[in-house]
PDB file of C-alpha atoms in Angstrom:
ATOM      1  CA  LYS A   1     -34.507  10.611 -83.960  1.00  0.00           C
ATOM      2  CA  ASN A   2     -38.412  10.486 -84.380  1.00  0.00           C
ATOM      3  CA  PHE A   3     -40.791   8.473 -82.642  1.00  0.00           C
ATOM      4  CA  ILE A   4     -44.423   7.166 -83.136  1.00  0.00           C
ATOM      5  CA  THR A   5     -46.322   5.820 -79.987  1.00  0.00           C
ATOM      6  CA  SER A   6     -49.955   5.294 -78.794  1.00  0.00           C
ATOM      7  CA  ASP A   7     -48.710   5.360 -75.206  1.00  0.00           C
ATOM      8  CA  LYS A   8     -49.313   8.832 -73.334  1.00  0.00           C
ATOM      9  CA  GLY A   9     -46.472   8.077 -70.879  1.00  0.00           C
ATOM     10  CA  ILE A  10     -44.013   7.216 -73.597  1.00  0.00           C
ATOM     11  CA  GLN A  11     -44.837  10.195 -75.496  1.00  0.00           C
ATOM     12  CA  ARG A  12     -44.348  12.536 -72.310  1.00  0.00           C
ATOM     13  CA  THR A  13     -40.902  10.627 -71.496  1.00  0.00           C
ATOM     14  CA  LEU A  14     -39.648  11.262 -75.078  1.00  0.00           C
ATOM     15  CA  GLN A  15     -40.838  14.978 -75.132  1.00  0.00           C
ATOM     16  CA  GLN A  16     -39.486  15.605 -71.528  1.00  0.00           C
ATOM     17  CA  ASN A  17     -36.108  14.434 -73.305  1.00  0.00           C
ATOM     18  CA  GLY A  18     -36.220  16.701 -76.257  1.00  0.00           C
ATOM     19  CA  LEU A  19     -37.185  14.030 -78.717  1.00  0.00           C
ATOM     20  CA  ASN A  20     -39.697  14.445 -81.761  1.00  0.00           C
ATOM     21  CA  VAL A  21     -42.748  12.154 -81.131  1.00  0.00           C
ATOM     22  CA  PHE A  22     -45.780  11.571 -82.906  1.00  0.00           C
ATOM     23  CA  TYR A  23     -48.994  10.493 -80.803  1.00  0.00           C
ATOM     24  CA  PHE A  24     -51.146   8.283 -82.586  1.00  0.00           C
ATOM     25  CA  ASP A  25     -54.576   8.003 -80.724  1.00  0.00           C
ATOM     26  CA  PRO A  26     -55.124   4.093 -80.000  1.00  0.00           C
ATOM     27  CA  ARG A  27     -58.738   3.958 -80.070  1.00  0.00           C
ATOM     28  CA  GLY A  28     -59.924   2.022 -82.972  1.00  0.00           C
ATOM     29  CA  ILE A  29     -56.747  -0.292 -83.175  1.00  0.00           C
ATOM     30  CA  ILE A  30     -57.945  -3.696 -82.536  1.00  0.00           C
ATOM     31  CA  LEU A  31     -56.542  -5.948 -80.062  1.00  0.00           C
ATOM     32  CA  ARG A  32     -58.997  -8.889 -79.335  1.00  0.00           C
ATOM     33  CA  GLY A  33     -59.882  -9.031 -75.624  1.00  0.00           C
ATOM     34  CA  MET A  34     -58.793  -5.555 -74.995  1.00  0.00           C
ATOM     35  CA  LYS A  35     -60.321  -2.060 -75.198  1.00  0.00           C
ATOM     36  CA  HIS A  36     -57.561  -1.306 -77.966  1.00  0.00           C
ATOM     37  CA  GLY A  37     -54.276  -2.104 -78.929  1.00  0.00           C
ATOM     38  CA  PHE A  38     -51.338   0.295 -79.571  1.00  0.00           C
ATOM     39  CA  ILE A  39     -49.535   1.354 -82.816  1.00  0.00           C
ATOM     40  CA  GLY A  40     -46.270  -0.403 -82.049  1.00  0.00           C
ATOM     41  CA  GLY A  41     -48.196  -3.726 -82.323  1.00  0.00           C
ATOM     42  CA  CYS A  42     -49.437  -2.900 -85.822  1.00  0.00           C
ATOM     43  CA  ALA A  43     -46.227  -2.052 -87.495  1.00  0.00           C
ATOM     44  CA  GLY A  44     -42.880  -3.201 -88.574  1.00  0.00           C
ATOM     45  CA  ILE A  45     -39.826  -1.420 -90.218  1.00  0.00           C
ATOM     46  CA  LEU A  46     -37.930  -3.107 -92.697  1.00  0.00           C
ATOM     47  CA  GLY A  47     -34.903  -0.496 -94.209  1.00  0.00           C
ATOM     48  CA  LYS A  48     -36.639   2.841 -94.716  1.00  0.00           C
ATOM     49  CA  GLU A  49     -40.015   1.276 -95.061  1.00  0.00           C
ATOM     50  CA  VAL A  50     -42.796   0.992 -92.353  1.00  0.00           C
ATOM     51  CA  PHE A  51     -45.497  -1.429 -92.754  1.00  0.00           C
ATOM     52  CA  PHE A  52     -48.851  -1.374 -91.083  1.00  0.00           C
ATOM     53  CA  THR A  53     -51.424  -4.379 -90.537  1.00  0.00           C
ATOM     54  CA  GLY A  54     -54.365  -2.170 -91.949  1.00  0.00           C
ATOM     55  CA  ASN A  55     -55.085   1.289 -93.373  1.00  0.00           C
ATOM     56  CA  ILE A  56     -53.604   3.958 -91.406  1.00  0.00           C
ATOM     57  CA  MET A  57     -55.737   6.620 -93.611  1.00  0.00           C
ATOM     58  CA  LEU A  58     -59.083   5.186 -91.989  1.00  0.00           C
ATOM     59  CA  TYR A  59     -58.033   7.133 -88.785  1.00  0.00           C
ATOM     60  CA  PRO A  60     -58.162  11.012 -88.087  1.00  0.00           C
ATOM     61  CA  GLU A  61     -54.378  11.349 -87.751  1.00  0.00           C
ATOM     62  CA  GLY A  62     -53.564   8.659 -90.608  1.00  0.00           C
ATOM     63  CA  GLU A  63     -52.528  11.370 -92.997  1.00  0.00           C
ATOM     64  CA  LYS A  64     -50.567  13.457 -90.275  1.00  0.00           C
ATOM     65  CA  MET A  65     -48.571  10.300 -89.256  1.00  0.00           C
ATOM     66  CA  ASN A  66     -47.924   9.516 -93.078  1.00  0.00           C
ATOM     67  CA  GLN A  67     -46.465  12.889 -93.290  1.00  0.00           C
ATOM     68  CA  PHE A  68     -44.438  12.351 -90.161  1.00  0.00           C
ATOM     69  CA  ILE A  69     -43.025   9.132 -91.709  1.00  0.00           C
ATOM     70  CA  LEU A  70     -42.076  10.828 -94.691  1.00  0.00           C
ATOM     71  CA  TYR A  71     -40.493  13.665 -92.736  1.00  0.00           C
ATOM     72  CA  SER A  72     -38.466  11.068 -91.050  1.00  0.00           C
ATOM     73  CA  GLY A  73     -37.082   9.821 -94.487  1.00  0.00           C
ATOM     74  CA  TYR A  74     -39.263   6.634 -94.337  1.00  0.00           C
ATOM     75  CA  ARG A  75     -42.253   5.347 -96.502  1.00  0.00           C
ATOM     76  CA  SER A  76     -45.429   3.731 -95.272  1.00  0.00           C
ATOM     77  CA  HIS A  77     -47.107   0.805 -96.592  1.00  0.00           C
ATOM     78  CA  CYS A  78     -50.637  -0.240 -95.509  1.00  0.00           C
ATOM     79  CA  LEU A  79     -50.902  -4.090 -95.674  1.00  0.00           C
ATOM     80  CA  ALA A  80     -54.757  -4.433 -95.568  1.00  0.00           C
ATOM     81  CA  SER A  81     -57.688  -1.965 -96.410  1.00  0.00           C
ATOM     82  CA  GLY A  82     -59.355  -2.588 -92.887  1.00  0.00           C
ATOM     83  CA  PRO A  83     -58.629  -1.035 -89.502  1.00  0.00           C
ATOM     84  CA  LEU A  84     -55.301  -1.488 -87.863  1.00  0.00           C
ATOM     85  CA  TRP A  85     -55.048  -4.577 -85.750  1.00  0.00           C
ATOM     86  CA  ASP A  86     -52.432  -5.128 -82.962  1.00  0.00           C
ATOM     87  CA  GLY A  87     -50.780  -8.269 -83.768  1.00  0.00           C
ATOM     88  CA  GLY A  88     -47.497  -7.650 -81.517  1.00  0.00           C
ATOM     89  CA  SER A  89     -45.351  -6.616 -84.199  1.00  0.00           C
ATOM     90  CA  ILE A  90     -44.569  -7.265 -87.803  1.00  0.00           C
ATOM     91  CA  ILE A  91     -41.266  -9.245 -88.031  1.00  0.00           C
ATOM     92  CA  PHE A  92     -39.312  -9.507 -91.328  1.00  0.00           C
ATOM     93  CA  LEU A  93     -36.885 -12.615 -91.804  1.00  0.00           C
ATOM     94  CA  ASN A  94     -34.176 -12.532 -94.344  1.00  0.00           C
ATOM     95  CA  LYS A  95     -33.028 -15.835 -96.275  1.00  0.00           C
ATOM     96  CA  THR A  96     -29.197 -16.007 -95.768  1.00  0.00           C
TER      97      THR A  96
END
């Protein structure tokens, strides 16, 4: 399994357990009232697609994260052209 995080503590724990993790620097992720947000609050997964609330390519590690996502068997989609903003997550609802 592969993981993406913006939390150094989570990164360390995953690595200590031999898991593959990509660290995305949270600086520049917008979260109103806070210094920054986290990548998990900017993303949602539906099937093999990862969606982001902004453009990951605006960040120095954006292309590397996109390659990590592709390596993991997923595709990424940026839902906006501006910076990432932490909205808590993206929730998908299926009509049944």
